[in-house]
mmCIF file of C-alpha atoms in Angstrom:
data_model
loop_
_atom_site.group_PDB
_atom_site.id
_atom_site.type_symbol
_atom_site.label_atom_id
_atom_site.label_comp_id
_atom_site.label_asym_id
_atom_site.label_seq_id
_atom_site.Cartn_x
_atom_site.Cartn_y
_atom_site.Cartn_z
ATOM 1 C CA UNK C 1 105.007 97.952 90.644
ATOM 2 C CA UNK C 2 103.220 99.097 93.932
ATOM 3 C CA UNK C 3 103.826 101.845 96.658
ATOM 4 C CA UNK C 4 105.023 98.391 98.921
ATOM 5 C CA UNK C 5 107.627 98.569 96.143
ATOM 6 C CA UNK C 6 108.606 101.790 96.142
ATOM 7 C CA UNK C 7 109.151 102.056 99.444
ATOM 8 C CA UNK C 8 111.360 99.375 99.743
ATOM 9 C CA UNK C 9 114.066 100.933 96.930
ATOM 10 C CA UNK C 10 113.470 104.207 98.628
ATOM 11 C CA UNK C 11 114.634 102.101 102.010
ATOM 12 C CA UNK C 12 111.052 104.043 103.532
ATOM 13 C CA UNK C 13 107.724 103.266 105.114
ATOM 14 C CA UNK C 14 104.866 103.170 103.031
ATOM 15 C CA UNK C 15 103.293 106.111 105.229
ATOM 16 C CA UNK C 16 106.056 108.043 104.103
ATOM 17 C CA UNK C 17 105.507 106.985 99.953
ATOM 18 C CA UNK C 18 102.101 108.038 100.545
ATOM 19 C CA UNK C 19 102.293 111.310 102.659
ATOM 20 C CA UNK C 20 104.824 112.142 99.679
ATOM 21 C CA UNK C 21 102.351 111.868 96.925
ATOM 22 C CA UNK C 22 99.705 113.444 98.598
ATOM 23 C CA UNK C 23 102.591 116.789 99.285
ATOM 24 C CA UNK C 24 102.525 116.422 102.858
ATOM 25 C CA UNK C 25 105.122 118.511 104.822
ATOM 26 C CA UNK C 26 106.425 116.643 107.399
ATOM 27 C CA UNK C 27 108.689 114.524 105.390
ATOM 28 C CA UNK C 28 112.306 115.853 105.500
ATOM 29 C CA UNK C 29 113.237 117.514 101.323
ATOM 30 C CA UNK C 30 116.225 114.491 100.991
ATOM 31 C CA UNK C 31 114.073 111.818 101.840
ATOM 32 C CA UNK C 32 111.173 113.529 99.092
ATOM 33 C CA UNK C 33 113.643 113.696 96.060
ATOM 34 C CA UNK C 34 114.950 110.142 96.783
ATOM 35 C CA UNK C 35 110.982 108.714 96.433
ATOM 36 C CA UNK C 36 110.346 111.263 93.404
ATOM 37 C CA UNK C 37 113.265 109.848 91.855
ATOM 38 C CA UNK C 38 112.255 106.430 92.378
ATOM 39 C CA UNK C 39 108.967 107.508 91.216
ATOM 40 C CA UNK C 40 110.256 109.127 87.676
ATOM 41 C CA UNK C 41 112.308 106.078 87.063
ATOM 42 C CA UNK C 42 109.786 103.043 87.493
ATOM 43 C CA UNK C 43 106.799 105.219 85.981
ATOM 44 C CA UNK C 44 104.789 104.345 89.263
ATOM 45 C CA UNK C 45 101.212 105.670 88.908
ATOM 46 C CA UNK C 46 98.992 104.691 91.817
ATOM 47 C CA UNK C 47 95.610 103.733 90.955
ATOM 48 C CA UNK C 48 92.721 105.597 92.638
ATOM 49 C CA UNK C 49 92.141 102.670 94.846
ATOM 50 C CA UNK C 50 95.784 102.163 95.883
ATOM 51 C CA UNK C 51 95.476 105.573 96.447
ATOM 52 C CA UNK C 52 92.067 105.632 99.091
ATOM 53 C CA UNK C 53 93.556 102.749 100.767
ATOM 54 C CA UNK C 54 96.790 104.698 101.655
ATOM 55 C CA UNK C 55 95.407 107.919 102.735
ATOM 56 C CA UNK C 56 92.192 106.944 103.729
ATOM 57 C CA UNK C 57 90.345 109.517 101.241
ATOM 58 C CA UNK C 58 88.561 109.132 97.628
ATOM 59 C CA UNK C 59 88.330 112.714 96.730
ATOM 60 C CA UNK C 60 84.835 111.723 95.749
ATOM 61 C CA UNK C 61 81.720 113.431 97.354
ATOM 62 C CA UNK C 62 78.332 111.722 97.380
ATOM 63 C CA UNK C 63 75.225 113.434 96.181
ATOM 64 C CA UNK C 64 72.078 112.603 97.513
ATOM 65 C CA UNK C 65 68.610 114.061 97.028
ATOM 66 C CA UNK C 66 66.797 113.169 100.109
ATOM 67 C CA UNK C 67 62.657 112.056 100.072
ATOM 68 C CA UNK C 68 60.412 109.820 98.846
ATOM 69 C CA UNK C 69 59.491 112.905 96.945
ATOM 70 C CA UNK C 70 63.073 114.289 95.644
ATOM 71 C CA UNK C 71 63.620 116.938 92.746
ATOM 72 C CA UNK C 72 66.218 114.817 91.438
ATOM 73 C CA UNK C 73 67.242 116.956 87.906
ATOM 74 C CA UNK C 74 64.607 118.315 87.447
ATOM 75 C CA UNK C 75 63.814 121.243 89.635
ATOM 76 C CA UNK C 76 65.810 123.976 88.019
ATOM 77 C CA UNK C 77 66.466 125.714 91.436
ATOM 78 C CA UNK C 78 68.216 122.823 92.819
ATOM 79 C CA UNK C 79 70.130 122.166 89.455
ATOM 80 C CA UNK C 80 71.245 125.110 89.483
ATOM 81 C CA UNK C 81 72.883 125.237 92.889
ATOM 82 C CA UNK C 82 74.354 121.669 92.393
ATOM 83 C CA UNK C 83 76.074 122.948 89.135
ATOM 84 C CA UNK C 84 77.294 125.737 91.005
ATOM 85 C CA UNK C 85 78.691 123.343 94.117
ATOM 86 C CA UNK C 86 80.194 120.965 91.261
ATOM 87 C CA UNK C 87 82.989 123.393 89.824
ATOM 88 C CA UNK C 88 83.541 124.292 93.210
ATOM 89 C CA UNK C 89 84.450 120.718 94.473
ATOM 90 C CA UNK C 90 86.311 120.094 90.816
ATOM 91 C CA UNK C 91 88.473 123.341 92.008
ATOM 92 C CA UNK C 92 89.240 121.794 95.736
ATOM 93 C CA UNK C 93 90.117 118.411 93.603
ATOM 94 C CA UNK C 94 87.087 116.434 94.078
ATOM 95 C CA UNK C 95 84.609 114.355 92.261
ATOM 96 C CA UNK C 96 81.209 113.484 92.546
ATOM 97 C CA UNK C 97 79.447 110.061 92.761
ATOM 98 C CA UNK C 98 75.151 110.169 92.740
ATOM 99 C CA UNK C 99 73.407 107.760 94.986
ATOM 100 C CA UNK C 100 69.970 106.668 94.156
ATOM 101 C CA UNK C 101 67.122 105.856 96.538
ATOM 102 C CA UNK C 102 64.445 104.292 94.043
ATOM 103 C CA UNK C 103 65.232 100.709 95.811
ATOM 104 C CA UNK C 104 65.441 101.097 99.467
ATOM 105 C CA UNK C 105 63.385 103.820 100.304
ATOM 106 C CA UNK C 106 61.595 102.296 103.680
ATOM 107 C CA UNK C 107 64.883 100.690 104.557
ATOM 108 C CA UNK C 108 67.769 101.427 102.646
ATOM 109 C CA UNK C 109 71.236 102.407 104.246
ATOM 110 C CA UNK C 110 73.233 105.107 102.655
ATOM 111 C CA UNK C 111 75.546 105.072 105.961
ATOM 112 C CA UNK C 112 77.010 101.651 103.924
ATOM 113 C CA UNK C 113 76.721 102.712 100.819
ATOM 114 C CA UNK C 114 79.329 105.653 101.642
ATOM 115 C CA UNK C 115 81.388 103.630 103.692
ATOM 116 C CA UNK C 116 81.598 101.183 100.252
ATOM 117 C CA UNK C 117 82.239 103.760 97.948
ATOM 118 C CA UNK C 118 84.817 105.219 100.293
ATOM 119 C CA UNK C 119 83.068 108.916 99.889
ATOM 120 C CA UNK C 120 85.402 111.463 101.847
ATOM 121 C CA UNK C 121 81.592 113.307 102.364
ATOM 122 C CA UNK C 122 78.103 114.046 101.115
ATOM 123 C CA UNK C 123 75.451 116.757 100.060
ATOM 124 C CA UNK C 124 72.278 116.036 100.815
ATOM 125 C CA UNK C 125 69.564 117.896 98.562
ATOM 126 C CA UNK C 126 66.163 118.614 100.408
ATOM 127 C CA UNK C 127 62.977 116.532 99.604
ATOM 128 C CA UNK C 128 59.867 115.533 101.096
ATOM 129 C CA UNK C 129 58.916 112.792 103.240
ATOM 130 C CA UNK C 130 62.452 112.323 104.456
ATOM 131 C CA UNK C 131 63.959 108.324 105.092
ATOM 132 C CA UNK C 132 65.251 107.433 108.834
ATOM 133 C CA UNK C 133 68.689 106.894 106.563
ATOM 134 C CA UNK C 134 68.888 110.710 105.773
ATOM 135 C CA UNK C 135 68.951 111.448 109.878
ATOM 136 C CA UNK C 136 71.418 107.853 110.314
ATOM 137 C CA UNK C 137 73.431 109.367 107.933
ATOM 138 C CA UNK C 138 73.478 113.064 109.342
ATOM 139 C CA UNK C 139 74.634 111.508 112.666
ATOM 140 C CA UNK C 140 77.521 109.408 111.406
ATOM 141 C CA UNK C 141 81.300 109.994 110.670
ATOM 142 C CA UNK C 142 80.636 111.298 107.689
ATOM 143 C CA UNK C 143 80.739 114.854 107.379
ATOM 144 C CA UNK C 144 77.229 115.920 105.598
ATOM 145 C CA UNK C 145 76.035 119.689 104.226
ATOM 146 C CA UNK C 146 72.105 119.757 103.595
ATOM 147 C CA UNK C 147 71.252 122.327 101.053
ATOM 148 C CA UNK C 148 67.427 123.431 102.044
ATOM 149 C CA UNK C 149 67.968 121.154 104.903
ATOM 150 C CA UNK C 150 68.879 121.538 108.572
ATOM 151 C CA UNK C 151 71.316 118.659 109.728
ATOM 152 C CA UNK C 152 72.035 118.706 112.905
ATOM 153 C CA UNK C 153 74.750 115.755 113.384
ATOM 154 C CA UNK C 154 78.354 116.642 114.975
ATOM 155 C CA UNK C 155 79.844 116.375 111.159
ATOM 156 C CA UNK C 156 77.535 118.092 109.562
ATOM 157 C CA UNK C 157 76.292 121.389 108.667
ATOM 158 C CA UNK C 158 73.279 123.213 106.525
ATOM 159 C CA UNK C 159 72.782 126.415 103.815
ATOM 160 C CA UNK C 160 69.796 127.607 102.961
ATOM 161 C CA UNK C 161 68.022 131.169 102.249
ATOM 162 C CA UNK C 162 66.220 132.794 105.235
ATOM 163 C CA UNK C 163 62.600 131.859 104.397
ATOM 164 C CA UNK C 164 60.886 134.026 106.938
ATOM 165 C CA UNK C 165 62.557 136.892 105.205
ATOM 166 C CA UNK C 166 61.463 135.848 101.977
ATOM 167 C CA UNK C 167 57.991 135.931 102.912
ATOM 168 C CA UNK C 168 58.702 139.109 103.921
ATOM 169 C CA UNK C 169 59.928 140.654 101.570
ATOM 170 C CA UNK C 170 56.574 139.035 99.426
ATOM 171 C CA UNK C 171 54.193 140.720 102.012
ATOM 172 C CA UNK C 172 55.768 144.015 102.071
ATOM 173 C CA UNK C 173 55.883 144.223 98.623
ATOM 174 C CA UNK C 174 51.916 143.362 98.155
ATOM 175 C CA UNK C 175 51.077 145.702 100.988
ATOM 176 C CA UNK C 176 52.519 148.615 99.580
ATOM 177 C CA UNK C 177 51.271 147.989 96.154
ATOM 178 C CA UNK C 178 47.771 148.220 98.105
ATOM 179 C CA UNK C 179 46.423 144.421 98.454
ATOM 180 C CA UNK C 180 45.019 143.857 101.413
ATOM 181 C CA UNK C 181 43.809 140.117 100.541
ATOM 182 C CA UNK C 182 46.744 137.315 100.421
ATOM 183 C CA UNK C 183 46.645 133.814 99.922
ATOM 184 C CA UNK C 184 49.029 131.056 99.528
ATOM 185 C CA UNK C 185 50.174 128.478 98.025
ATOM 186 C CA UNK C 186 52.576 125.871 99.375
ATOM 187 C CA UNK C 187 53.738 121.966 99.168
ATOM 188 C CA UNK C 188 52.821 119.733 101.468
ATOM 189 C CA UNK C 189 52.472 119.814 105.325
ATOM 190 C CA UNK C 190 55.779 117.579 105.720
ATOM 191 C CA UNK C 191 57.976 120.160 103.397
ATOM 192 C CA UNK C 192 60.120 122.491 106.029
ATOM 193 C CA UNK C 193 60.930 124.922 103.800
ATOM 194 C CA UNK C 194 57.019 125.227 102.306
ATOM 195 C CA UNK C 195 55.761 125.488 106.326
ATOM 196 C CA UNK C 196 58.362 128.104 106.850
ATOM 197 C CA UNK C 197 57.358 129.901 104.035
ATOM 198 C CA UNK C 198 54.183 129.831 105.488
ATOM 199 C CA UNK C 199 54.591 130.652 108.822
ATOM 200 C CA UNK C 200 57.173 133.627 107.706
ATOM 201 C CA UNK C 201 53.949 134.537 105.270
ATOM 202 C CA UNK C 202 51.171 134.634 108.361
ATOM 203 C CA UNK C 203 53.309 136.220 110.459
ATOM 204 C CA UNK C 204 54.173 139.257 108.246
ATOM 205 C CA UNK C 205 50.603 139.993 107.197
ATOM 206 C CA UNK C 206 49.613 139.696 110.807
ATOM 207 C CA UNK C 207 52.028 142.132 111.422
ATOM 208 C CA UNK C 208 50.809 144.676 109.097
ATOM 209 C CA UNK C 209 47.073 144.094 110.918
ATOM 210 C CA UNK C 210 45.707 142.470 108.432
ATOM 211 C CA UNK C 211 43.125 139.640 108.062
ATOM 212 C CA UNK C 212 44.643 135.877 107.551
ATOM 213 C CA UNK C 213 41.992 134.176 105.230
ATOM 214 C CA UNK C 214 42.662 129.956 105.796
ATOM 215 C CA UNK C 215 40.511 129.635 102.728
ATOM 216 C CA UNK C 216 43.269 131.488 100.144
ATOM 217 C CA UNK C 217 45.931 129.028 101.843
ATOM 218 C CA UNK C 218 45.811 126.080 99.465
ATOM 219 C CA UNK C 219 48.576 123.117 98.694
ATOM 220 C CA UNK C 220 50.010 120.790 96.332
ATOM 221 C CA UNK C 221 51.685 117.545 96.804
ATOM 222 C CA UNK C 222 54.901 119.044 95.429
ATOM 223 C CA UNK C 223 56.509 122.375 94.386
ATOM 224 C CA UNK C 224 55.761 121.465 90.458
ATOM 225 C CA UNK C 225 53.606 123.296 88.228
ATOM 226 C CA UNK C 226 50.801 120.769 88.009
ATOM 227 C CA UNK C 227 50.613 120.932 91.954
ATOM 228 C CA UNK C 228 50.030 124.673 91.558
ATOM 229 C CA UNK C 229 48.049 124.414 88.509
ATOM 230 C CA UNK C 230 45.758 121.927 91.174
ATOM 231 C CA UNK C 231 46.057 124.154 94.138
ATOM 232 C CA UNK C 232 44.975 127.178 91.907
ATOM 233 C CA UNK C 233 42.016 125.064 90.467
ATOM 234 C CA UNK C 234 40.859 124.220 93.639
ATOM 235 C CA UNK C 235 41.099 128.137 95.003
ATOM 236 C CA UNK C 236 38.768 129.006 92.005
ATOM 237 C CA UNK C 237 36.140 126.544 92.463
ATOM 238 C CA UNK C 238 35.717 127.649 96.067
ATOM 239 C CA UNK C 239 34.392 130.568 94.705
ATOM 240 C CA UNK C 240 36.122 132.889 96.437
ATOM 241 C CA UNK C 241 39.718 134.481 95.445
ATOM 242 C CA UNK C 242 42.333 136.856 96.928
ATOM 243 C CA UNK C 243 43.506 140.078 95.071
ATOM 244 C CA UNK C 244 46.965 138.455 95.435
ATOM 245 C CA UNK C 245 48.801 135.474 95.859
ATOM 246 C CA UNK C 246 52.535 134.010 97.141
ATOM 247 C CA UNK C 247 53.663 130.752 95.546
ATOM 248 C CA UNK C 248 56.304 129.075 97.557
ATOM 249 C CA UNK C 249 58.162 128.107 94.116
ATOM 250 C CA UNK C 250 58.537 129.378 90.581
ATOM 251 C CA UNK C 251 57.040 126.423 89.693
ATOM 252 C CA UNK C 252 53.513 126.543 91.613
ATOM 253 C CA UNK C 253 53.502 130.259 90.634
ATOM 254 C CA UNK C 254 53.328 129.200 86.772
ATOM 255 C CA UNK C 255 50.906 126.271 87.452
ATOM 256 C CA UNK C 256 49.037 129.039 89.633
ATOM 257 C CA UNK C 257 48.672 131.414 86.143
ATOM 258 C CA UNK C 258 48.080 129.053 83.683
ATOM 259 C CA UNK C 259 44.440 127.591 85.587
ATOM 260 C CA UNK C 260 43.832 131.257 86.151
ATOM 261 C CA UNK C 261 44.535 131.996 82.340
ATOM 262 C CA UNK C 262 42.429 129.309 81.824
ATOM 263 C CA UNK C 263 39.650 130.618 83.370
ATOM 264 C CA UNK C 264 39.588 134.140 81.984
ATOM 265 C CA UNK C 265 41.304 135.881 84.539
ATOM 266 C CA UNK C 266 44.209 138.245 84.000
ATOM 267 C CA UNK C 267 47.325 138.766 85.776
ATOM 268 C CA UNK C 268 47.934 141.119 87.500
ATOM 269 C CA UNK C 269 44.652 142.613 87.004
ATOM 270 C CA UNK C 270 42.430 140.422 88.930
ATOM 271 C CA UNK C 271 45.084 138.983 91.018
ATOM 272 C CA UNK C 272 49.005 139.586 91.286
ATOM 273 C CA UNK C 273 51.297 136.781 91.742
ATOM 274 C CA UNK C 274 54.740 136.496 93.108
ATOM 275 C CA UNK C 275 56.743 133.058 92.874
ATOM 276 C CA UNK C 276 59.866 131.886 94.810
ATOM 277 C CA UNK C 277 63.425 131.212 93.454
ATOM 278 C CA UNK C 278 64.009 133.265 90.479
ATOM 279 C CA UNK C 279 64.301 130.469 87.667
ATOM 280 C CA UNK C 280 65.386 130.586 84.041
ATOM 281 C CA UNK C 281 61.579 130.676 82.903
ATOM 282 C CA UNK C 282 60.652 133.362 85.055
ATOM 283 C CA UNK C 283 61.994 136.029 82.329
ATOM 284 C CA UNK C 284 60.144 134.245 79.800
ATOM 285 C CA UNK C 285 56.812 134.157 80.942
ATOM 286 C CA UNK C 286 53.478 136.579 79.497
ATOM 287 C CA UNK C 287 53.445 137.989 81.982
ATOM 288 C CA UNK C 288 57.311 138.063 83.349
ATOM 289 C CA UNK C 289 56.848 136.678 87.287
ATOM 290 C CA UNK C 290 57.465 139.209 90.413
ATOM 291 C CA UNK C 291 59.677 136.811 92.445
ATOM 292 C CA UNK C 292 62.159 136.540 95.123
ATOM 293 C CA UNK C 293 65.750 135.537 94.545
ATOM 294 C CA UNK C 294 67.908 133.050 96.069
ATOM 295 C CA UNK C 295 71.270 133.005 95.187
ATOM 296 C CA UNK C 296 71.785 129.615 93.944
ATOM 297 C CA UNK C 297 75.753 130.080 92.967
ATOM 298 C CA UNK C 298 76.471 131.633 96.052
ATOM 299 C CA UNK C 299 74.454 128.756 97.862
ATOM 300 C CA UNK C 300 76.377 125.781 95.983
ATOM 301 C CA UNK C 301 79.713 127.826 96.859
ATOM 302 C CA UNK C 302 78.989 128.056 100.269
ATOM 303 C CA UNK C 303 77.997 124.259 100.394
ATOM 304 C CA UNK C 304 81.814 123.207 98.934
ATOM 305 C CA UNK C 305 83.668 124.946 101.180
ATOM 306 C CA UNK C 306 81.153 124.069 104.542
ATOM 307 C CA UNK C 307 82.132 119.800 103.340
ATOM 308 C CA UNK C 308 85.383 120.853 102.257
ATOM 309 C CA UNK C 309 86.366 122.194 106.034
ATOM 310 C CA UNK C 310 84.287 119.489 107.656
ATOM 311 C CA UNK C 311 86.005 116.518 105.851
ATOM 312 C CA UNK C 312 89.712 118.334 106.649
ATOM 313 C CA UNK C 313 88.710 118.758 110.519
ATOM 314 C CA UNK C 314 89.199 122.882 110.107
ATOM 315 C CA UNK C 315 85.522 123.740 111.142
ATOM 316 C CA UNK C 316 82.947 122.073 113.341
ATOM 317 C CA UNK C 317 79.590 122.178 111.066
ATOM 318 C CA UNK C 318 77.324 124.973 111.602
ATOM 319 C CA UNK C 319 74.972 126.768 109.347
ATOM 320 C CA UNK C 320 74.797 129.497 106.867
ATOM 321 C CA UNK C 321 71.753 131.358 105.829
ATOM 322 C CA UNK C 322 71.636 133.452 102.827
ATOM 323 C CA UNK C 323 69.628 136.841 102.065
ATOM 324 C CA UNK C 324 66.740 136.581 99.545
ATOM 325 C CA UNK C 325 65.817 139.849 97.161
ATOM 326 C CA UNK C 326 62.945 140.485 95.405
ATOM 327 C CA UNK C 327 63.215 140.696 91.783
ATOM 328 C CA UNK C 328 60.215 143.049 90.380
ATOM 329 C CA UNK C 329 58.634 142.140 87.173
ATOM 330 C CA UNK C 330 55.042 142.448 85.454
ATOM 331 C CA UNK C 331 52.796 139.931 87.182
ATOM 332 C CA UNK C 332 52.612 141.765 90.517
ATOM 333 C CA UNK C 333 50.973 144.857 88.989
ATOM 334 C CA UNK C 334 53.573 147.471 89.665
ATOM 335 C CA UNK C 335 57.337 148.157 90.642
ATOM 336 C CA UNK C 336 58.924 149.649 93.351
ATOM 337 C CA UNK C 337 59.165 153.176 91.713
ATOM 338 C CA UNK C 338 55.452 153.333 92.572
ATOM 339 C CA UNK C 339 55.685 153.209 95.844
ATOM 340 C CA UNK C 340 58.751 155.465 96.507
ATOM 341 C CA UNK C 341 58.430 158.689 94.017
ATOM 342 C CA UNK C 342 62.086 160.009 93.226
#
């Protein structure tokens, strides 16, 4: 039994089988209950295949995390918002299908690949040094959402916390706790979100009138903890340290303490750190890490309903930036009660 089938005992087009079992409206309620019937009686159950070939959609999204370098499962920031955009899709009916880039990195095609596995759409997770078949795909038919990444194709659309903001909010914070000396550390020059960071960080301590020290601005090759375990490392053996410092991750911000741990020197006490993204670990940590918050749920959310409207034609891409807040905790030296007496 097939919908060809059905159609021909309902005396019907297959069109109309189809736009039936997907609840489509503009099929008269006589015509419905005769194909329903049909349906009950021959204990037709398309197959998911039968069922993309007749209404030209999968229900499956494809999940790709973009780079050479890619955080792939194992950057808890990113695992968290992907969790949080999974039960969203699974609640507008969709599944998810991961696409891997170990093979074809300098000249794969993930345009094809989609178009093979019949994906109705994609999320693209941010990485670094980015393939020419992230930007092919961003300007194809296929509606995209970047998380951490600005698309800019006609089917496509971006979220992502306001990093300039975030930086800040980091500044601010040090400032009226009394440092006066920042540093820095970031990923790699080819990371957007690490320059942006970085640019939102000069340009706030420049506008409180303060000195911007090159020297304190170090990076890693990643936004790991062994890259800021490195990058604090190498600020030590220059022999000459801030009184505070902004990691542009969790991650470098615990790589950043343990080589200063390492070396006998205490945090806050002879220099306050503040991380980026608000991870699992951060509670955890001797001592706890000052950070700023992005709200990873409320990103993933955001991200399902951005594909969901682009892949049913009801919005035309665009972009969504989300507020960061700073969540105080021991390894910046103070808390906000300090600076504003009740």
């Amino acid at each position: 039994m097939n919908i060809k089938k059905i159609a021909e005992m309902a005396g019907v087009s297959v069109s109309t089988v189809s736009k039936i079992m997907n609840n489509y409206t503009d099929v008269s309620e006589k015509t419905k209950q005769r194909v329903l019937e049909i349906i009950e009686q021959t204990g037709y159950s398309p197959s998911n295949s039968a069922k993309t070939l007749a209404t030209r959609k999968s229900n499956l999204i494809g999940v790709i995390f973009a780079g050479e370098f890619n955080v792939d499962f194992t950057h808890p920031f990113f695992v968290e918002v992907l969790n949080s955009f999974k039960k969203q899709m699974g609640v507008l009916g969709y599944d998810l299908i991961f696409f891997s880039n170990e093979k074809f990195i300098s000249g794969g095609d993930y345009f094809s690949r989609c178009l093979h596995f019949h994906v109705d759409g994609c999320v693209i997770i941010s990485g670094q040094k980015m393939e020419t078949a992230i930007r092919d795909l961003d300007m194809s038919s296929i509606p995209c959402i970047g998380v951490d990444l600005e698309l800019k194709g006609k089917k496509s659309g971006y979220v992502m916390s306001d990093n300039f903001q975030i930086s800040s909010k980091v500044v601010e914070h040090f400032y009226l706790l009394g440092y006066r000396e920042l540093g820095f550390i970031g990923s790699t020059s080819d990371s957007d979100i690490s320059n942006q960071r970085e640019a939102g960080y000069i340009k706030a301590i420049e506008g409180f009138g303060l000195n911007v020290n090159e020297k304190w601005f170090v990076h890693g090759d990643d936004f790991f903890e062994p890259s800021g375990y490195t990058a604090m490392q190498q600020l030590i053996q220059s022999g000459s340290l801030p009184k505070a410092i902004f990691a542009a991750s969790d991650l470098l911000a615990l790589g950043a303490i343990r080589a200063l741990k390492e070396h006998g020197l205490r945090i806050p006490e002879d220099m306050a750190v503040i991380g980026c993204d608000d991870i699992e670990a951060c509670k955890y940590t001797s001592p706890t890490l000052t950070t700023i918050r992005q709200n990873k749920q409320r990103l993933g959310v955001l991200a399902a309903h951005m594909l969901f409207d682009l892949i049913n034609n009801q919005s035309e891409g665009g972009s969504f930036v989300v507020e960061p807040a700073l969540i105080v905790r021991e390894s910046c030296g103070s808390s906000l009660s300090n600076y504003f007496p009740q």
